[in-house]
Coordinates of N, CA and C in Angstrom, one line a residue:
M1 N 135.7 64.5 61.4 CA 136.6 65.2 60.1 C 136.4 66.7 60.7
Y2 N 135.5 67.5 60.9 CA 135.5 68.5 61.3 C 135.7 68.9 62.4
P3 N 136.1 68.6 63.2 CA 136.8 69.6 64.1 C 138.7 69.3 63.7
L4 N 138.9 68.9 62.3 CA 139.8 68.5 62.5 C 139.9 69.9 61.4
L5 N 138.8 70.2 60.7 CA 138.8 71.5 59.8 C 138.6 72.8 60.7
A6 N 138.6 73.1 61.9 CA 138.4 73.5 63.0 C 136.0 74.3 62.6
Q7 N 135.5 73.4 62.2 CA 135.0 73.0 61.6 C 133.3 72.3 61.9
D8 N 133.2 72.3 63.1 CA 132.2 71.0 63.9 C 131.3 72.0 64.3
T9 N 130.4 71.6 62.8 CA 128.8 72.3 63.0 C 128.3 70.8 63.4
L10 N 128.6 70.2 63.7 CA 127.7 69.4 64.7 C 127.8 69.1 66.6
E11 N 129.0 70.6 66.8 CA 129.0 70.7 67.8 C 127.6 70.8 69.0
G12 N 127.0 72.4 68.5 CA 125.6 72.0 69.2 C 124.6 71.0 69.5
Y13 N 124.1 70.8 68.2 CA 123.0 70.1 67.7 C 123.9 68.4 68.5
T14 N 124.9 68.1 69.2 CA 125.4 66.7 70.0 C 125.1 68.1 72.1
Q15 N 126.0 68.6 71.9 CA 125.3 68.7 73.1 C 123.8 68.5 73.9
T16 N 123.2 69.0 72.5 CA 121.8 69.5 73.2 C 121.0 67.9 72.3
Q17 N 121.4 67.5 71.7 CA 121.1 66.0 71.5 C 120.9 65.0 73.1
F18 N 122.4 64.5 74.0 CA 123.4 63.9 74.4 C 122.7 64.4 76.0
G19 N 122.2 65.6 75.7 CA 121.7 66.1 77.5 C 123.8 66.6 78.0
Q20 N 124.8 67.1 76.8 CA 125.9 66.6 77.7 C 125.9 67.3 78.5
P21 N 126.7 67.6 79.8 CA 127.1 69.2 80.2 C 127.7 70.1 79.6
A22 N 127.5 71.6 79.9 CA 128.4 73.1 78.8 C 130.1 72.0 79.0
T23 N 130.2 73.0 78.2 CA 132.5 72.4 77.9 C 132.7 73.0 79.0
T24 N 133.8 72.2 79.4 CA 134.8 73.2 80.6 C 135.7 72.6 80.5
T25 N 136.9 73.4 81.9 CA 138.3 72.5 81.9 C 138.6 72.3 83.3
F26 N 138.3 71.3 83.7 CA 138.8 71.2 84.8 C 140.0 69.9 85.2
A27 N 140.7 69.6 86.5 CA 141.5 69.0 86.1 C 141.1 67.2 87.2
A28 N 141.9 66.8 87.0 CA 141.5 64.7 87.6 C 142.7 65.1 88.2
A29 N 142.4 63.5 88.7 CA 144.0 62.9 89.0 C 143.9 61.8 89.8
A30 N 144.5 60.8 89.4 CA 144.5 59.7 89.3 C 146.1 59.9 91.0
V31 N 145.9 58.7 91.5 CA 146.5 59.0 93.6 C 147.0 57.7 93.3
D32 N 148.1 57.0 94.0 CA 148.3 56.7 94.4 C 149.1 56.5 95.8
P33 N 148.1 56.2 97.2 CA 148.8 56.4 97.9 C 149.8 55.0 99.0
G34 N 149.7 54.7 98.1 CA 150.8 53.4 98.8 C 150.0 52.6 100.3
T35 N 151.0 51.5 100.0 CA 150.4 50.9 101.6 C 150.4 51.6 102.5
A36 N 149.8 51.7 102.9 CA 150.6 52.0 104.4 C 149.0 51.2 105.8
P37 N 148.9 51.6 107.0 CA 148.8 50.1 107.9 C 146.8 51.5 108.0
D38 N 147.0 52.4 107.6 CA 145.7 53.3 107.7 C 145.4 54.0 106.2
P39 N 144.8 52.8 105.7 CA 144.8 53.3 103.8 C 144.2 54.4 103.3
W40 N 142.7 54.8 105.0 CA 142.3 56.1 104.7 C 142.7 57.8 105.4
A41 N 143.2 57.0 106.3 CA 144.2 58.5 106.5 C 145.5 58.7 105.5
A42 N 146.2 57.6 104.1 CA 146.7 57.7 103.4 C 145.9 58.1 103.1
A43 N 145.0 57.7 101.6 CA 144.2 58.5 101.1 C 143.8 59.8 101.0
L44 N 143.8 60.4 103.2 CA 143.5 61.6 102.6 C 144.1 62.6 102.9
T45 N 145.8 61.6 103.3 CA 146.7 62.9 102.6 C 147.0 63.1 101.3
A46 N 147.0 61.4 100.3 CA 146.8 61.3 99.2 C 146.0 62.7 98.3
A47 N 144.5 62.2 98.8 CA 143.9 63.6 97.9 C 144.4 66.1 98.6
E48 N 144.6 64.9 99.3 CA 145.5 66.7 100.5 C 146.2 67.1 99.2
D49 N 147.1 66.6 98.6 CA 148.5 66.5 98.0 C 148.3 66.9 97.1
A50 N 147.0 66.2 96.5 CA 146.7 66.0 94.5 C 145.9 67.5 94.4
D51 N 145.0 68.7 94.8 CA 144.2 69.6 95.9 C 145.2 70.8 95.8
D52 N 146.4 70.2 96.3 CA 147.6 71.1 96.3 C 148.6 72.5 95.6
E53 N 148.5 70.1 94.7 CA 149.5 70.5 93.5 C 148.9 71.7 92.8
A54 N 146.8 71.2 92.8 CA 146.1 71.5 91.1 C 146.3 73.1 91.6
T55 N 146.1 73.4 92.9 CA 146.3 75.3 93.4 C 147.4 75.3 92.3
A56 N 148.9 74.6 92.9 CA 149.9 76.2 92.3 C 150.0 75.9 91.4
Q57 N 149.3 74.5 90.0 CA 149.3 74.7 89.2 C 148.2 75.6 88.5
N58 N 147.2 76.8 89.4 CA 145.8 77.4 88.4 C 145.1 76.4 87.5
K59 N 144.8 75.1 88.2 CA 144.2 74.4 87.8 C 142.6 74.2 89.2
T60 N 141.4 74.1 88.3 CA 140.9 73.4 88.7 C 140.3 71.9 89.1
L61 N 140.5 71.6 90.3 CA 140.0 70.0 90.7 C 139.1 69.2 91.3
R62 N 138.0 68.7 90.1 CA 137.3 68.9 90.0 C 137.2 66.3 90.5
L63 N 138.0 65.9 90.1 CA 137.7 64.3 90.7 C 139.3 64.1 90.9
I64 N 139.4 63.3 91.8 CA 139.9 62.6 92.2 C 140.4 60.8 92.4
V65 N 141.1 60.2 91.8 CA 140.4 58.6 91.4 C 142.0 57.9 92.4
F66 N 141.6 57.2 93.1 CA 141.7 55.5 94.0 C 142.2 55.0 93.1
P67 N 143.1 53.9 93.2 CA 143.5 53.2 93.0 C 141.5 51.8 93.2
G68 N 141.2 50.7 92.0 CA 140.2 50.2 92.4 C 141.2 48.4 93.3
D69 N 139.9 48.7 94.3 CA 140.7 47.4 94.9 C 141.7 48.0 96.6
Y70 N 141.6 49.4 96.5 CA 142.4 50.1 97.3 C 142.2 49.8 98.6
F71 N 140.8 50.4 99.4 CA 140.2 49.9 100.5 C 139.7 48.8 100.7
P72 N 140.5 48.0 101.8 CA 139.9 47.0 101.4 C 138.2 46.7 102.9
S73 N 137.8 47.4 103.1 CA 136.3 47.3 103.4 C 135.6 48.5 103.2
D74 N 135.0 49.0 103.9 CA 133.9 49.6 105.1 C 135.0 50.1 106.7
N75 N 134.1 52.4 106.4 CA 135.3 51.9 107.5 C 134.6 53.4 108.0
E76 N 133.3 53.5 108.3 CA 132.3 55.3 108.7 C 133.4 55.9 108.7
S77 N 134.6 56.9 109.6 CA 135.4 57.9 110.3 C 136.1 57.7 108.6
G78 N 136.3 57.1 107.9 CA 137.0 57.3 107.4 C 137.0 57.9 105.5
V79 N 135.6 56.6 105.4 CA 134.4 58.1 104.4 C 133.9 58.9 104.8
A80 N 133.9 59.6 106.2 CA 133.4 60.7 106.3 C 134.5 61.8 106.3
E81 N 136.2 60.9 106.8 CA 137.1 62.3 106.5 C 136.8 62.7 105.4
L82 N 136.5 62.0 104.0 CA 136.9 62.2 103.4 C 135.8 62.5 101.9
Q83 N 134.5 62.6 102.7 CA 133.2 63.1 102.2 C 133.5 65.0 103.1
T84 N 133.9 65.2 104.1 CA 134.0 66.1 104.6 C 135.5 67.0 103.2
F85 N 136.4 66.7 103.8 CA 136.8 67.5 102.4 C 136.1 66.9 100.8
A86 N 136.2 66.4 100.5 CA 135.1 66.4 99.1 C 134.4 67.2 99.3
A87 N 133.7 67.0 100.2 CA 132.6 69.6 100.0 C 133.2 70.6 100.3
S88 N 134.5 70.4 101.1 CA 135.7 71.0 101.6 C 135.7 72.5 99.9
K89 N 136.3 71.3 99.2 CA 137.0 71.6 98.5 C 136.2 71.2 97.5
D90 N 134.7 70.2 97.4 CA 133.9 70.7 95.6 C 134.5 69.7 94.9
V91 N 135.2 69.2 94.9 CA 135.3 67.4 94.4 C 135.0 66.5 94.4
D92 N 134.8 65.6 93.6 CA 134.5 64.5 94.1 C 136.1 63.7 93.5
L93 N 135.1 62.3 94.8 CA 136.1 61.3 94.9 C 136.1 60.3 94.8
L94 N 136.3 58.8 93.9 CA 136.0 57.4 93.5 C 136.9 57.2 93.8
L95 N 136.2 55.8 95.2 CA 136.6 54.7 96.1 C 136.1 53.1 95.3
G96 N 137.2 52.9 95.0 CA 137.8 51.8 95.0 C 137.5 50.4 95.6
Y97 N 136.3 49.2 96.2 CA 136.7 48.5 97.5 C 137.2 47.6 96.4
A98 N 138.4 46.6 97.5 CA 137.8 45.2 97.2 C 136.8 44.4 97.2
E99 N 137.0 43.4 96.8 CA 136.4 41.9 97.3 C 136.4 41.8 99.0
A100 N 134.8 41.4 99.6 CA 134.7 40.7 100.8 C 133.3 40.0 100.0
G101 N 134.4 37.8 100.5 CA 134.4 36.9 100.6 C 133.8 36.7 99.1
D102 N 132.3 36.4 99.3 CA 132.2 36.6 97.6 C 131.1 37.4 97.2
Q103 N 131.4 38.5 97.6 CA 131.0 39.9 96.9 C 131.9 40.5 96.0
P104 N 131.6 41.6 95.2 CA 132.2 41.6 94.0 C 132.9 42.8 94.5
P105 N 134.0 43.4 93.5 CA 134.8 44.8 94.5 C 133.6 45.7 93.9
R106 N 133.5 47.2 94.1 CA 132.2 48.1 94.2 C 133.5 49.0 93.7
S107 N 132.8 50.3 93.3 CA 133.5 51.5 93.2 C 132.6 52.8 94.0
V108 N 132.7 53.8 94.8 CA 132.1 54.3 95.0 C 132.3 56.0 94.8
L109 N 131.7 56.9 93.6 CA 131.8 57.8 94.0 C 131.6 59.0 95.5
L110 N 132.1 59.8 95.5 CA 131.6 60.3 97.0 C 131.7 61.8 96.4
T111 N 130.3 62.7 96.8 CA 130.1 64.4 95.0 C 130.1 65.2 96.9
P112 N 130.5 66.4 96.6 CA 130.5 67.4 97.8 C 128.9 68.0 98.4
S113 N 128.0 66.9 97.6 CA 126.6 67.7 98.1 C 126.3 65.8 99.4
G114 N 127.0 64.8 99.7 CA 127.4 64.0 100.4 C 126.6 63.0 99.8
T115 N 126.0 63.2 97.9 CA 125.4 61.8 97.3 C 126.5 61.0 97.3
S116 N 126.7 59.5 97.4 CA 126.9 58.6 96.8 C 126.9 57.1 95.6
Y117 N 127.3 57.4 94.5 CA 126.6 56.7 93.5 C 127.8 55.2 93.7
T118 N 127.3 53.9 94.3 CA 127.3 51.9 94.1 C 128.0 51.5 92.8
Y119 N 128.9 51.4 92.1 CA 128.7 50.3 91.4 C 129.3 49.0 91.0
K120 N 128.7 47.8 91.5 CA 129.3 46.7 91.8 C 130.1 46.5 90.4
R121 N 131.0 45.5 90.6 CA 131.5 45.2 89.3 C 130.5 44.3 88.5
S122 N 130.2 44.0 86.7 CA 129.4 43.6 86.4 C 129.1 42.0 85.5
H123 N 131.2 41.3 85.9 CA 131.2 40.6 85.8 C 132.4 40.0 86.3
E124 N 133.1 38.8 86.4 CA 133.5 37.7 87.6 C 135.4 36.9 86.2
W125 N 136.1 36.5 86.7 CA 137.2 36.7 86.5 C 137.4 35.2 86.7
R126 N 137.3 33.6 85.7 CA 137.4 32.4 85.8 C 137.2 32.5 87.4
G127 N 137.3 31.2 87.4 CA 136.8 30.4 89.4 C 136.4 31.1 89.9
E128 N 135.9 33.0 90.2 CA 136.4 33.8 91.3 C 134.4 34.0 92.4
G129 N 133.4 33.2 91.7 CA 131.9 32.8 91.8 C 131.6 33.6 92.9
L130 N 132.0 35.2 92.6 CA 131.2 35.4 93.4 C 129.7 35.8 93.1
T131 N 128.9 36.5 93.7 CA 127.8 36.5 93.6 C 126.8 38.4 93.8
N132 N 126.5 38.5 93.5 CA 125.4 39.9 93.9 C 126.0 40.6 92.9
L133 N 126.9 40.2 91.4 CA 127.2 40.6 90.5 C 126.0 42.1 89.4
S134 N 126.9 42.8 89.8 CA 126.0 43.7 88.5 C 125.0 43.3 87.3
D135 N 124.3 43.8 86.8 CA 124.1 43.1 86.5 C 123.9 45.2 85.1
K136 N 124.4 45.8 85.2 CA 124.5 47.2 84.9 C 125.9 48.1 84.6
Y137 N 125.8 48.9 83.4 CA 127.1 49.8 84.3 C 126.3 51.3 85.2
L138 N 127.3 51.7 85.5 CA 126.7 53.0 86.5 C 127.7 54.9 85.0
V139 N 126.7 55.2 85.1 CA 126.5 56.7 84.2 C 126.3 57.3 84.7
V140 N 126.9 58.7 85.6 CA 126.7 59.6 86.7 C 127.0 61.2 85.9
D141 N 126.4 62.0 86.1 CA 126.3 62.5 84.9 C 126.1 63.8 86.3
R142 N 127.4 64.2 86.1 CA 128.0 65.3 87.3 C 128.6 66.9 86.6
D143 N 128.1 68.4 87.1 CA 127.9 69.6 86.0 C 128.9 69.6 85.5
Y144 N 130.9 68.8 85.7 CA 131.3 68.7 85.4 C 132.4 67.8 83.9
A145 N 131.2 66.4 84.3 CA 131.1 65.8 82.8 C 130.7 64.6 83.3
R146 N 130.8 63.7 82.3 CA 129.1 62.7 82.4 C 131.0 61.3 82.4
V147 N 130.7 61.2 84.0 CA 130.9 60.1 84.9 C 130.8 58.0 84.6
A148 N 131.2 57.4 84.1 CA 130.9 56.0 84.1 C 132.4 55.8 85.1
L149 N 131.6 55.0 86.2 CA 132.6 54.6 87.1 C 132.1 52.3 86.8
L150 N 133.9 52.1 87.2 CA 134.2 51.1 86.0 C 134.9 50.5 87.8
Q151 N 135.2 48.8 87.5 CA 135.9 47.6 88.7 C 136.7 47.5 87.7
D152 N 137.5 47.1 88.7 CA 138.7 46.3 88.0 C 139.7 46.7 86.3

């Protein structure tokens, strides 16, 4: 109720106790590159388009999220191109990888600094028979927000 009354006296306390990033305004984009013979090239084009749109609207784009299960497998050159884009635009990219054999789907957050965070799905659907499921959720503190990585 405090925020509704414009008297949020607990905001400062909450910020310090939970170690949350400072309040800021930023843009996030969920993009769907669509089906393409080369999903990595399509993803790069979609990211560039999202950045162009944010720039045209005078918004600071900090996070681009791709669909879960969009990327079929690792591709060293594709990841390198997306990493270069992330660094040049100061934007995080959240990639969703599909299930590989008996391995669970995973999400990977690429950051401008070159650090990446990987989260493997923590549950399986009935009859999947996946191995190496994660036993925890992954939450990453970024300078603009606290980001939880999920899959499916």
